[in-house]
Each structure stands twice: as structure tokens, then as C-alpha cells.
Tab-separated table of C-alpha atoms and ligand atoms in Angstrom:
chain	number	residue	atom	x	y	z
A	172	MET	CA	79.490	88.644	205.605
A	173	SER	CA	78.854	84.991	204.775
A	174	THR	CA	81.318	82.838	202.930
A	175	GLU	CA	79.140	79.848	202.016
A	176	ARG	CA	76.987	79.719	198.930
A	177	ALA	CA	74.293	77.132	199.502
A	178	VAL	CA	72.388	77.083	196.231
A	179	SER	CA	74.025	77.511	192.881
A	180	GLY	CA	72.069	79.287	190.180
A	181	ALA	CA	71.454	78.475	186.534
A	182	LYS	CA	74.389	80.530	185.266
A	183	THR	CA	76.760	78.913	187.768
A	184	ARG	CA	75.743	75.465	186.553
A	185	ILE	CA	76.633	76.424	182.966
A	186	ARG	CA	79.925	77.993	184.083
A	187	ASP	CA	80.763	74.939	186.201
A	188	LYS	CA	80.673	72.787	183.080
A	189	LEU	CA	83.292	75.009	181.447
A	190	ILE	CA	85.626	75.222	184.447
A	191	PRO	CA	87.611	71.970	184.013
A	192	GLY	CA	88.334	72.798	180.332
A	193	THR	CA	89.194	76.389	181.225
A	194	LEU	CA	91.732	75.371	183.872
A	195	GLU	CA	93.220	72.583	181.778
A	196	HIS	CA	93.720	74.990	178.871
A	197	ALA	CA	95.193	77.737	181.066
A	198	HIS	CA	97.493	75.192	182.732
A	199	GLN	CA	99.269	74.740	179.375
A	200	VAL	CA	100.419	78.359	179.661
A	201	PRO	CA	103.871	78.454	181.335
A	202	TYR	CA	102.806	81.467	183.428
A	203	TYR	CA	99.930	79.618	185.083
A	204	ARG	CA	101.873	76.362	185.411
A	205	GLU	CA	104.367	78.211	187.553
A	206	LEU	CA	101.802	80.300	189.441
A	207	TRP	CA	99.674	77.264	190.265
A	208	ALA	CA	102.512	74.925	191.268
A	209	GLY	CA	101.223	72.625	194.000
A	210	LEU	CA	97.529	73.408	193.417
A	211	PRO	CA	95.152	70.527	192.582
A	212	VAL	CA	94.293	71.932	189.135
A	213	ALA	CA	92.895	68.658	187.759
A	214	GLU	CA	90.477	68.275	190.685
A	215	ALA	CA	89.080	71.819	190.499
A	216	ALA	CA	85.734	71.107	188.889
A	217	THR	CA	83.508	74.036	189.866
A	218	THR	CA	83.604	77.813	189.999
A	219	ALA	CA	83.637	77.539	193.814
A	220	ALA	CA	87.013	75.765	193.628
A	221	LEU	CA	88.490	78.862	191.958
A	222	ALA	CA	88.577	80.525	195.380
A	223	ASP	CA	91.788	78.559	196.118
A	224	PHE	CA	93.588	80.018	193.098
A	225	PRO	CA	95.741	83.148	193.368
A	226	LEU	CA	94.482	86.540	192.233
A	227	THR	CA	96.081	88.068	189.155
A	228	GLY	CA	96.455	91.589	187.810
A	229	LYS	CA	97.751	93.244	184.638
A	230	TYR	CA	101.381	93.044	185.764
A	231	GLU	CA	101.253	91.180	189.066
A	232	PRO	CA	102.210	88.667	190.294
A	233	ALA	CA	105.352	87.806	188.316
A	234	GLY	CA	104.454	89.766	185.173
A	235	GLY	CA	100.705	89.172	185.544
A	236	MET	CA	98.378	88.927	182.568
A	237	ALA	CA	100.944	90.731	180.410
A	238	ALA	CA	103.037	87.535	180.633
A	239	VAL	CA	100.254	85.110	179.638
A	240	ARG	CA	100.712	83.521	176.190
A	241	HIS	CA	99.230	80.195	175.197
A	242	PRO	CA	101.910	78.178	173.327
A	243	ASP	CA	99.406	76.506	170.949
A	244	ARG	CA	97.492	79.575	169.820
A	245	THR	CA	98.398	82.358	167.417
A	246	PRO	CA	97.341	85.887	168.303
A	247	SER	CA	95.366	87.585	165.550
A	248	VAL	CA	93.912	90.642	167.275
A	249	LEU	CA	95.866	93.146	169.316
A	250	MET	CA	94.116	95.654	171.529
A	251	HIS	CA	96.033	97.880	173.794
A	252	SER	CA	95.155	100.295	176.498
A	253	SER	CA	97.353	102.855	178.128
A	254	GLY	CA	95.526	102.313	181.406
A	255	THR	CA	96.114	104.420	184.466
A	256	THR	CA	99.507	102.937	185.214
A	257	GLY	CA	101.269	104.745	182.385
A	258	HIS	CA	102.697	101.769	180.524
A	259	PRO	CA	100.584	100.292	177.745
A	260	PHE	CA	98.994	96.927	178.333
A	261	THR	CA	98.719	94.636	175.323
A	262	ARG	CA	95.795	92.299	174.983
A	263	TYR	CA	95.825	89.606	172.313
A	264	ARG	CA	93.030	87.433	171.032
A	265	CYS	CA	93.250	84.484	168.642
A	266	ALA	CA	90.885	83.618	165.793
A	267	GLU	CA	89.426	80.631	167.692
A	268	GLU	CA	88.235	82.679	170.657
A	269	VAL	CA	86.922	85.535	168.507
A	270	GLN	CA	84.877	82.961	166.580
A	271	ALA	CA	83.613	81.270	169.768
A	272	LEU	CA	82.484	84.602	171.171
A	273	ALA	CA	80.818	85.622	167.894
A	274	ASP	CA	78.949	82.287	167.799
A	275	LEU	CA	77.793	82.731	171.377
A	276	LEU	CA	76.552	86.272	170.710
A	277	ALA	CA	74.807	85.219	167.489
A	278	ASN	CA	73.120	82.417	169.390
A	279	LEU	CA	71.938	84.701	172.198
A	280	ASN	CA	70.735	87.217	169.625
A	281	ALA	CA	68.746	84.572	167.736
A	282	ARG	CA	67.084	83.480	170.957
A	283	ALA	CA	66.263	87.057	171.910
A	284	ARG	CA	64.648	87.526	168.494
A	285	GLU	CA	62.540	84.403	168.940
A	286	ARG	CA	61.361	85.655	172.306
A	287	THR	CA	60.412	89.096	171.010
A	288	ASP	CA	59.126	87.955	167.614
A	289	GLU	CA	61.216	90.723	166.045
A	290	THR	CA	62.352	90.120	162.470
A	291	ARG	CA	63.507	93.578	161.343
A	292	PRO	CA	67.220	93.936	160.541
A	293	ILE	CA	69.304	95.689	163.206
A	294	VAL	CA	71.263	98.868	162.568
A	295	HIS	CA	73.694	99.691	165.308
A	296	LEU	CA	74.809	103.288	165.799
A	297	SER	CA	77.705	103.834	168.151
A	298	THR	CA	79.946	106.659	169.281
A	299	ILE	CA	82.628	104.075	170.070
A	300	SER	CA	84.616	102.405	167.308
A	301	LYS	CA	83.629	98.903	166.276
A	302	ARG	CA	86.836	97.407	167.580
A	303	HIS	CA	85.499	97.964	171.069
A	304	HIS	CA	82.130	96.382	170.451
A	305	GLY	CA	82.725	92.656	170.651
A	306	ASN	CA	83.693	93.062	174.253
A	307	SER	CA	81.347	95.724	175.379
A	308	ILE	CA	77.995	95.067	173.852
A	309	GLY	CA	77.806	91.580	175.287
A	310	ALA	CA	74.571	90.140	174.071
A	311	LEU	CA	74.182	91.919	170.743
A	312	ALA	CA	75.247	90.480	167.428
A	313	VAL	CA	75.205	93.305	164.957
A	314	GLU	CA	74.113	93.122	161.335
A	315	ARG	CA	74.857	96.689	160.202
A	316	SER	CA	76.812	99.248	162.102
A	317	VAL	CA	77.574	102.940	161.827
A	318	THR	CA	80.184	104.734	163.915
A	319	LEU	CA	79.247	108.276	164.874
A	320	GLY	CA	82.486	109.934	165.920
A	321	LEU	CA	81.908	112.695	168.441
A	322	LEU	CA	85.322	114.272	168.793
A	323	SER	CA	84.572	117.641	167.208
A	324	ALA	CA	81.774	119.932	166.022
A	325	ARG	CA	82.355	118.631	162.489
A	326	ASP	CA	81.834	115.062	163.677
A	327	LEU	CA	78.550	116.008	165.298
A	328	ASP	CA	77.393	117.809	162.120
A	329	LYS	CA	78.254	114.738	160.078
A	330	ALA	CA	76.376	112.482	162.507
A	331	LEU	CA	73.280	114.693	162.313
A	332	GLY	CA	73.606	114.774	158.517
A	333	LEU	CA	73.546	110.968	158.438
A	334	LEU	CA	70.522	110.829	160.684
A	335	ARG	CA	68.665	113.322	158.456
A	336	ARG	CA	68.836	110.955	155.494
A	337	PRO	CA	65.599	109.147	154.707
A	338	ARG	CA	67.509	105.853	154.909
A	339	LEU	CA	70.772	104.934	156.576
A	340	PHE	CA	71.129	101.918	154.299
A	341	PRO	CA	69.500	102.041	150.847
A	342	ASP	CA	67.919	98.596	151.186
A	343	LEU	CA	66.505	99.074	154.703
A	344	ASP	CA	63.175	100.779	155.034
A	345	ASP	CA	62.405	100.414	158.731
A	346	PRO	CA	65.352	98.909	160.607
A	347	LEU	CA	65.509	98.296	164.325
A	348	VAL	CA	67.907	100.935	165.648
A	349	GLN	CA	70.278	100.374	168.533
A	350	LEU	CA	72.384	103.198	169.891
A	351	SER	CA	75.457	102.881	172.106
A	352	GLY	CA	78.214	105.077	173.457
A	353	THR	CA	79.769	106.554	176.551
A	354	PRO	CA	77.243	108.250	178.855
A	355	ASP	CA	78.560	111.748	178.027
A	356	ASP	CA	78.483	111.086	174.261
A	357	LEU	CA	74.945	109.752	174.513
A	358	VAL	CA	73.815	112.808	176.462
A	359	VAL	CA	75.366	115.198	173.902
A	360	LEU	CA	73.888	113.212	171.017
A	361	ALA	CA	70.440	113.039	172.644
A	362	HIS	CA	70.509	116.792	173.188
A	363	ALA	CA	71.687	117.531	169.631
A	364	VAL	CA	69.205	115.125	168.056
A	365	THR	CA	66.345	116.762	169.991
A	366	GLU	CA	67.462	120.278	168.980
A	367	ALA	CA	67.612	119.156	165.346
A	368	GLY	CA	64.125	117.645	165.567
A	369	LEU	CA	65.452	114.159	164.796
A	370	ALA	CA	64.640	112.256	168.006
A	371	ASP	CA	61.452	110.891	166.536
A	372	ARG	CA	63.108	109.752	163.329
A	373	LEU	CA	65.950	108.020	165.162
A	374	ARG	CA	63.618	106.148	167.556
A	375	PRO	CA	66.194	103.696	168.989
A	376	ARG	CA	64.929	100.465	170.519
A	377	THR	CA	67.858	100.284	172.924
A	378	VAL	CA	70.310	102.906	174.162
A	379	THR	CA	73.371	101.261	175.707
A	380	ALA	CA	75.806	103.165	177.916
A	381	LEU	CA	79.348	101.770	177.923
A	382	ALA	CA	82.836	102.467	179.253
A	383	ASP	CA	81.806	104.801	182.056
A	384	TYR	CA	79.249	104.931	184.820
A	385	LEU	CA	75.746	105.980	183.772
A	386	THR	CA	74.319	108.072	186.584
A	387	ASP	CA	70.606	108.093	187.375
A	388	GLY	CA	70.349	111.700	186.129
A	389	HIS	CA	71.805	110.819	182.737
A	390	ARG	CA	69.700	107.671	182.538
A	391	ASP	CA	66.523	109.679	183.185
A	392	PHE	CA	67.514	112.255	180.554
A	393	LEU	CA	68.096	109.545	177.922
A	394	ALA	CA	64.820	107.837	178.848
A	395	ALA	CA	62.933	111.134	178.462
A	396	THR	CA	64.582	111.884	175.095
A	397	PHE	CA	63.947	108.412	173.695
A	398	PRO	CA	60.674	107.342	175.328
A	399	GLY	CA	60.352	104.070	173.388
A	400	ALA	CA	63.877	102.872	174.175
A	401	ARG	CA	65.207	100.517	176.776
A	402	ILE	CA	68.157	102.209	178.486
A	403	VAL	CA	70.893	99.645	179.065
A	404	HIS	CA	73.791	100.237	181.437
A	405	ARG	CA	76.728	97.920	180.763
A	406	TYR	CA	79.663	97.246	183.052
A	407	SER	CA	82.663	96.081	181.062
A	408	LEU	CA	86.432	96.271	180.867
A	409	SER	CA	88.060	96.453	177.467
A	410	GLU	CA	90.540	93.737	178.489
A	411	VAL	CA	87.983	91.145	179.680
A	412	ALA	CA	85.552	89.111	177.564
A	413	GLY	CA	82.203	89.394	179.335
A	414	GLY	CA	80.720	91.952	181.683
A	415	ALA	CA	77.443	92.722	183.372
A	416	THR	CA	74.205	94.588	182.734
A	417	ARG	CA	72.344	96.678	185.268
A	418	CYS	CA	68.907	95.260	185.986
A	419	ALA	CA	65.902	97.557	185.732
A	420	ARG	CA	64.064	95.576	188.426
A	421	CYS	CA	66.590	95.168	191.259
A	422	GLU	CA	69.069	97.868	190.067
A	423	LEU	CA	71.998	95.481	190.625
A	424	PHE	CA	74.385	94.302	187.910
A	425	HIS	CA	73.884	90.722	186.693
A	426	PHE	CA	76.841	89.108	184.911
A	427	ASP	CA	77.078	87.497	181.476
A	428	VAL	CA	77.057	83.735	181.551
A	429	HIS	CA	80.458	83.474	179.818
A	430	VAL	CA	82.424	85.128	182.621
A	431	VAL	CA	82.764	84.051	186.275
A	432	PRO	CA	82.300	86.900	188.777
A	433	GLN	CA	83.649	86.540	192.297
A	434	VAL	CA	84.027	89.045	195.102
A	435	VAL	CA	86.937	88.983	197.555
A	436	SER	CA	87.438	90.979	200.733
A	437	LEU	CA	89.123	94.375	200.363
A	438	ASP	CA	92.433	92.905	201.538
A	439	GLY	CA	92.055	90.222	198.828
A	440	ARG	CA	92.209	87.280	201.237
A	441	HIS	CA	88.663	85.972	201.688
A	442	PRO	CA	85.722	85.218	199.422
A	443	VAL	CA	82.710	87.430	200.043
A	444	THR	CA	79.138	86.576	199.069
A	445	SER	CA	77.503	89.631	200.554
A	446	GLY	CA	78.897	93.025	201.447
A	447	VAL	CA	81.775	95.130	200.143
A	448	GLY	CA	84.746	93.677	198.290
A	449	ARG	CA	86.805	93.671	195.104
A	450	LEU	CA	85.434	92.234	191.885
A	451	VAL	CA	87.433	89.340	190.426
A	452	LEU	CA	86.635	87.956	186.957
A	453	THR	CA	87.550	84.683	185.277
A	454	GLU	CA	87.183	84.259	181.524
A	455	LEU	CA	85.936	80.891	180.345
A	456	HIS	CA	87.257	78.616	177.613
A	457	PRO	CA	86.518	78.714	174.642
A	458	PHE	CA	85.740	82.469	174.844
A	459	SER	CA	89.297	83.344	175.851
A	460	GLN	CA	92.207	81.212	174.655
A	461	TYR	CA	95.451	82.996	173.836
A	462	GLN	CA	95.696	85.125	176.960
A	463	PRO	CA	93.068	83.737	179.349
A	464	PHE	CA	92.451	85.786	182.491
A	465	ILE	CA	91.897	83.583	185.534
A	466	ARG	CA	90.932	85.284	188.828
A	467	TYR	CA	91.690	88.740	187.435
A	468	ASP	CA	91.401	91.523	189.987
A	469	THR	CA	89.460	94.263	188.183
A	470	GLY	CA	90.277	96.984	190.713
A	471	ASP	CA	86.546	97.705	190.977
A	472	VAL	CA	84.994	97.796	194.431
A	473	VAL	CA	81.483	96.389	194.582
A	474	GLU	CA	78.825	95.505	197.096
A	475	ALA	CA	77.669	91.944	196.526
A	476	ALA	CA	74.054	91.096	197.239
A	477	GLU	CA	71.652	88.257	196.655
A	478	SER	CA	69.058	89.303	194.075
A	479	PRO	CA	65.637	87.686	193.720
A	480	CYS	CA	66.164	87.928	189.916
A	481	GLU	CA	69.087	85.494	189.988
A	482	PRO	CA	69.055	83.454	193.180
A	483	GLY	CA	72.377	81.797	193.962
A	484	GLU	CA	74.383	84.105	191.656
A	485	VAL	CA	76.726	86.992	192.366
A	486	SER	CA	74.909	90.286	191.705
A	487	VAL	CA	76.596	93.560	192.583
A	488	ALA	CA	76.254	97.302	192.982
A	489	LEU	CA	79.304	99.228	191.734
A	490	LEU	CA	80.942	101.425	194.384
A	491	GLY	CA	83.996	102.728	192.499
A	492	ARG	CA	87.614	102.058	191.596
A	493	GLN	CA	89.807	101.000	194.487
A	494	ALA	CA	92.422	103.453	193.174
A	495	HIS	CA	89.927	106.329	193.642
A	496	THR	CA	89.245	105.713	197.312
A	497	ALA	CA	91.202	104.637	200.392
A	498	LEU	CA	90.979	101.955	203.038
A	499	VAL	CA	90.741	102.769	206.726
A	500	GLU	CA	91.022	100.423	209.651
A	501	HIS	CA	87.728	100.537	211.561
A	502	GLN	CA	86.778	98.152	214.375
A	503	GLY	CA	89.408	95.652	213.273
A	504	ARG	CA	88.408	95.669	209.597
A	505	GLN	CA	89.575	97.441	206.469
A	506	VAL	CA	86.697	99.588	205.221
A	507	LEU	CA	86.256	102.165	202.460
A	508	ALA	CA	86.971	105.753	203.478
A	509	PHE	CA	84.142	106.714	201.103
A	510	ARG	CA	82.184	105.182	198.225
A	511	PRO	CA	83.040	107.087	195.004
A	512	ILE	CA	80.050	106.147	192.818
A	513	PRO	CA	77.336	106.633	195.473
A	514	LEU	CA	79.130	109.884	196.409
A	515	ARG	CA	78.886	111.122	192.839
A	516	GLU	CA	75.204	110.120	192.686
A	517	ALA	CA	74.644	112.072	195.914
A	518	LEU	CA	76.350	115.216	194.545
A	519	GLU	CA	74.381	114.972	191.287
A	520	GLY	CA	71.222	115.538	193.297
A	521	PHE	CA	72.174	119.180	193.991
A	522	PRO	CA	71.337	121.760	191.313
A	523	GLU	CA	73.259	124.282	193.465
A	524	LEU	CA	76.544	122.496	192.633
A	525	ALA	CA	78.316	123.397	189.392
A	526	ARG	CA	78.768	120.793	186.701
A	527	GLY	CA	81.388	120.226	184.065
A	528	VAL	CA	80.578	121.198	180.489
A	529	MET	CA	78.961	118.538	178.321
A	530	HIS	CA	81.715	118.476	175.675
A	531	ALA	CA	84.818	120.660	175.760
A	532	SER	CA	85.249	120.946	171.978
A	533	ILE	CA	81.717	121.066	170.559
A	534	ALA	CA	79.699	124.313	170.756
A	535	PRO	CA	77.314	124.924	172.467
A	536	TYR	CA	78.182	121.916	174.645
A	537	ASP	CA	81.467	123.564	175.613
A	538	ALA	CA	79.338	126.009	177.622
A	539	LEU	CA	76.288	123.973	178.609
A	540	PRO	CA	76.624	122.218	181.963
A	541	GLY	CA	75.603	118.564	181.948
A	542	SER	CA	78.571	116.434	182.821
A	543	ALA	CA	79.725	115.395	186.315
A	544	PRO	CA	79.603	117.833	189.258
A	545	LEU	CA	82.789	119.828	189.833
A	546	ALA	CA	84.078	118.194	192.994
A	547	SER	CA	87.220	116.589	194.262
A	548	VAL	CA	87.766	114.283	197.163
A	549	LYS	CA	91.004	113.436	198.950
A	550	PHE	CA	91.801	111.165	201.832
A	551	ARG	CA	94.419	112.291	204.347
A	552	PRO	CA	95.777	109.506	206.533
A	553	GLY	CA	96.000	110.344	210.209
A	554	ASN	CA	99.203	111.279	211.984
A	555	GLU	CA	100.092	112.032	215.579
A	556	GLY	CA	98.354	115.393	215.706
A	557	ALA	CA	95.342	114.671	213.519
A	558	ARG	CA	92.742	112.063	212.782
A	559	PRO	CA	92.411	110.676	209.262
A	560	ARG	CA	90.059	112.794	207.194
A	561	VAL	CA	88.117	112.866	203.978
A	562	GLU	CA	88.380	116.277	202.300
A	563	LEU	CA	85.641	117.105	199.834
A	564	THR	CA	85.734	120.285	197.746
A	565	CYS	CA	82.604	121.167	195.759
A	566	VAL	CA	82.151	124.074	193.362
A	567	THR	CA	78.859	125.925	193.728
A	568	ALA	CA	76.815	127.105	190.763
A	569	PHE	CA	76.432	130.508	192.473
A	570	ALA	CA	78.764	132.923	194.275
A	571	PRO	CA	78.879	131.719	197.886
A	572	HIS	CA	79.954	135.100	199.343
A	573	LEU	CA	76.811	136.711	197.914
A	574	PHE	CA	74.529	134.100	199.438
A	575	PRO	CA	76.024	133.206	202.834
A	576	GLU	CA	72.804	131.819	204.264
A	577	LEU	CA	72.140	129.570	201.273
A	578	THR	CA	75.773	128.440	201.409
A	579	GLY	CA	75.419	127.450	205.059
A	580	GLN	CA	72.257	125.459	204.407
A	581	LEU	CA	73.742	123.818	201.332
A	582	SER	CA	76.794	122.810	203.298
A	583	SER	CA	74.712	120.878	205.853
A	584	ARG	CA	72.583	119.259	203.170
A	585	VAL	CA	75.613	118.165	201.124
A	586	ARG	CA	77.251	116.836	204.270
A	587	GLU	CA	74.192	114.718	205.113
A	588	ALA	CA	73.969	113.396	201.548
A	589	VAL	CA	77.675	112.483	201.547
A	590	LEU	CA	77.314	110.558	204.809
A	591	ASP	CA	74.185	108.821	203.463
A	592	SER	CA	76.177	107.736	200.403
A	593	SER	CA	78.951	106.130	202.458
A	594	PRO	CA	77.726	104.256	205.554
A	595	GLU	CA	81.322	103.447	206.563
A	596	LEU	CA	82.190	107.149	206.636
A	597	ARG	CA	79.057	107.928	208.663
A	598	ALA	CA	80.004	105.271	211.239
A	599	MET	CA	83.609	106.534	211.397
A	600	THR	CA	82.642	110.201	211.793
A	601	ALA	CA	80.155	109.179	214.520
A	602	ASP	CA	82.773	107.409	216.649
A	603	GLY	CA	85.615	109.808	215.845
A	604	THR	CA	87.749	107.425	213.738
A	605	CYS	CA	87.665	109.806	210.791
A	606	GLU	CA	86.546	113.357	209.942
A	607	LEU	CA	84.687	114.734	206.961
A	608	HIS	CA	85.919	118.171	205.906
A	609	LEU	CA	83.671	119.876	203.372
A	610	GLU	CA	84.548	123.017	201.448
A	611	LEU	CA	82.187	124.894	199.138
A	612	THR	CA	83.800	127.337	196.746
A	613	GLY	CA	82.741	129.451	193.786
A	614	ASP	CA	86.118	128.961	192.061
A	615	ARG	CA	85.574	126.639	189.122
A	616	ARG	CA	89.300	125.938	189.007
A	617	ALA	CA	89.149	124.296	192.436
A	618	ALA	CA	87.874	120.960	191.107
A	619	ALA	CA	87.525	119.057	187.840
A	620	PRO	CA	84.399	117.048	186.972
A	621	PHE	CA	84.159	114.174	189.460
A	622	THR	CA	84.947	111.035	187.478
A	623	VAL	CA	84.349	107.584	188.858
A	624	ARG	CA	85.566	105.278	186.114
A	625	GLY	CA	87.316	106.961	183.230
A	626	HIS	CA	87.912	105.151	179.979
B	776	ZN	ZN1	67.688	92.057	188.841
């Protein structure tokens, strides 16, 4: 784990220019003035200097981001999320920042069009309401948009009805189609569109997965359904302006230029430039003004790595939510008990494990498997009589008591795959720090679909 960053990349140089203005603006907010008392705010001129500033969360410390209000801005947009904590978090944006972000996206879009020589108008189809878009899509400025709700069978029928029309918009003969949605929605839609014989008519140029983790299996399915499309996997949080896109070359996530990514050690104390840590994001002025997030702890655990695509920048692999795993002391360090996202990827590789249904309220997707594997994982801290252990329960797609030999073989193969997915767990089971207890059952009630992000 190194803590020095020798070369700064092109994105960092752009971000560095925005840092003094960002800190000066945030310093006018009473919350930050108090939080940063004694810090040399005026001298902090680069993203590297941010490492000296305290981490923030939704409600911590001292009210957290919920308490941030810029005195000279008027909120014009309110978004709220219930989050996992139970109490709703309110997120405000003012007209100035919405405009700045729209200008930036329009600019990026214009440049992308110049590069690709593409002049056709864009029609954006999404299973997520438009309100969500500005934050999630990142680099796409949209000319026409259509929301395809996918909450019920009627919604799906309506969506297919729309797609059957010769034209979505009467004045557009051959628009460039972009499709976005949650991974599960996209998989249901891709399946339904294929069944209805409409995949060829839809022909999206890009298919963007948002709001949840797109597994390799789902990515491959979407790529096979829409062979001409680029499959885009976005990492984003509804409360933060700016996210990251997974790179097809190096498979890591590269961040948008208008947000500063940093990784800190799992205990939150040290900067990390390679290895496992928590992702911290800073929004830049002018793209966030009323309620700017500075050094916001996302709760996402990542593995930072140097990528040849973006030398000198933070690129990451997503490992999971910190709330979905546990930390164990191993050889004097806090390490992950297991890595949720790689664990799910590992389980997805087994056709012998049962999967959740594709969509609980749309037939036939309420019966067709296609969602996450049915599996649950728990960490039990050690006590005097027992070592700490990771307990994994997986539901099989067959009756284990009827196939005892297959069950035995499957158990060893799943065990190996789980240890491959989490090197920390492999090291801890090898030296006896921790145990892995694996249970295979045919009872579908024993575990829900294994989610790694949620919405
Ligand atoms: Zn890359």
C-alpha cells in the first residue's frame, strides 16, 4: 500500500484548478466553517491537499451533509432517498449548479459527436424516471427521452406497444437510440423485446446499466441481445454529482472529471493509492453549490489500482458496501471478512445454484430465474469458544438429498470459488484466523437473492 502519488494525470490537473474555488465556496457554509476550524483552507490548492480534511457522511459528523446549506444559494430541486438508515435524506440542488452540470454534459456530448461524426438525433429510453438521469447518466445530454416504466405487466405491455410503433417521435425517421435502466430491468426488457421480435427494430447504440451492480453474466446477456450496442456500466450515487464508468479495456472504473475520487484505509485514517479501502468523493464547484459534498464517505469498499488507461488517476474495482461485509483483524490490519461483489460474481458462475426470479410481478418473469443467486452470507464474530466465521448459505437448483454425490462435489467447488473471490478470507482460513462455513440447501426460503448494492 503506497501513499504517495508521483505523477498526476490529466483529470487531476483539471480538478486541481477547481479545488481552490470549491473550498472557498464550501467554506461559506456554516457547517464546513465549523468542521474545518484550524485547517489551512486558503492554502489547499490541489486535490492532494484534501487528504487533510475530515471525512463526512449523510448525518455524521455533527449532522453531516444533511446540515449543509449554502447561505447565498436558493434550493430549487429536492431529491430525497429513504436510504438504508430508515430516515429520509434530503438532497437539494440550486438552479446555478443544475445549469453548470447541464452545460458540462452538453459540452461533453458535443465533443463526443465530433469524434464519432454522428449527427442523428438521440432518443433516450429509460426504465428509470428522468429525475434520476442528470446524476446517473454522466456524459449524456439527452435530446428526446421516453420513460418505460417496468413495475407491472401492464407497464411492460405498454413499453412493447411503444416500441412496435414505426416511429417513436413523428419527426424522427432513424434516431440514435440509447437505452438505460437497472440491470434487472434491462434483462427483463431485453428478454421481452427478443420474444416480441423487436430487438432488431430497437437496435440501441448504447445500453447503460445504472443504480445496481451489472454482473458479467447480465452484461454478456445484454451484449448478445443487442449485438451492435456498447454496454455501459455506470457507478453512481443518487446524492452525488458525478460517478464512474467501467472500462471495457482494463475492467476498472474510471471517474468523471467533475468529481474527485479518493480512497482511504478501511479504518478511515490513511489515504490509499493501491489496495482495498473506502471510496470518498468530493463534488466540485460549480457543479455542486447549495449542498456541496466534500470528502463524502460513500460506504462503498473498492480496490484501487493504477490503470494504464489513466496513469496517475484513481481507478477502482468495486468490492461491495461496507455495511454488507465485516472487518476482521488479521496480522495487525483490519481486512474484509469477504468481498461481496466478487463473491456474487463467483456464485453466478454455478448453474447448479438457484436464482431469484427475474421480476416478481410480471409474468412469465415471476417464474423465470435470471436474477441474483439465492444465497445469504453472515459474519459471526469470534468468542471464547469459537473462532470468527463466515457463514454462507446457498440454495441449490436441484434437490440435494436426491443427488448426494453431486452435492458433495458442488460444495467443494463453491468453497474454492468463494475463497478465490476473497483473498483475505483465503489467507484467514489458511492460518486459522477465521472459518468458512458453507451450507447447501434445497429450501428456497433459506435465502433471498444475493444483493450487493440495492437502490
Ligand atoms: Zn481502463
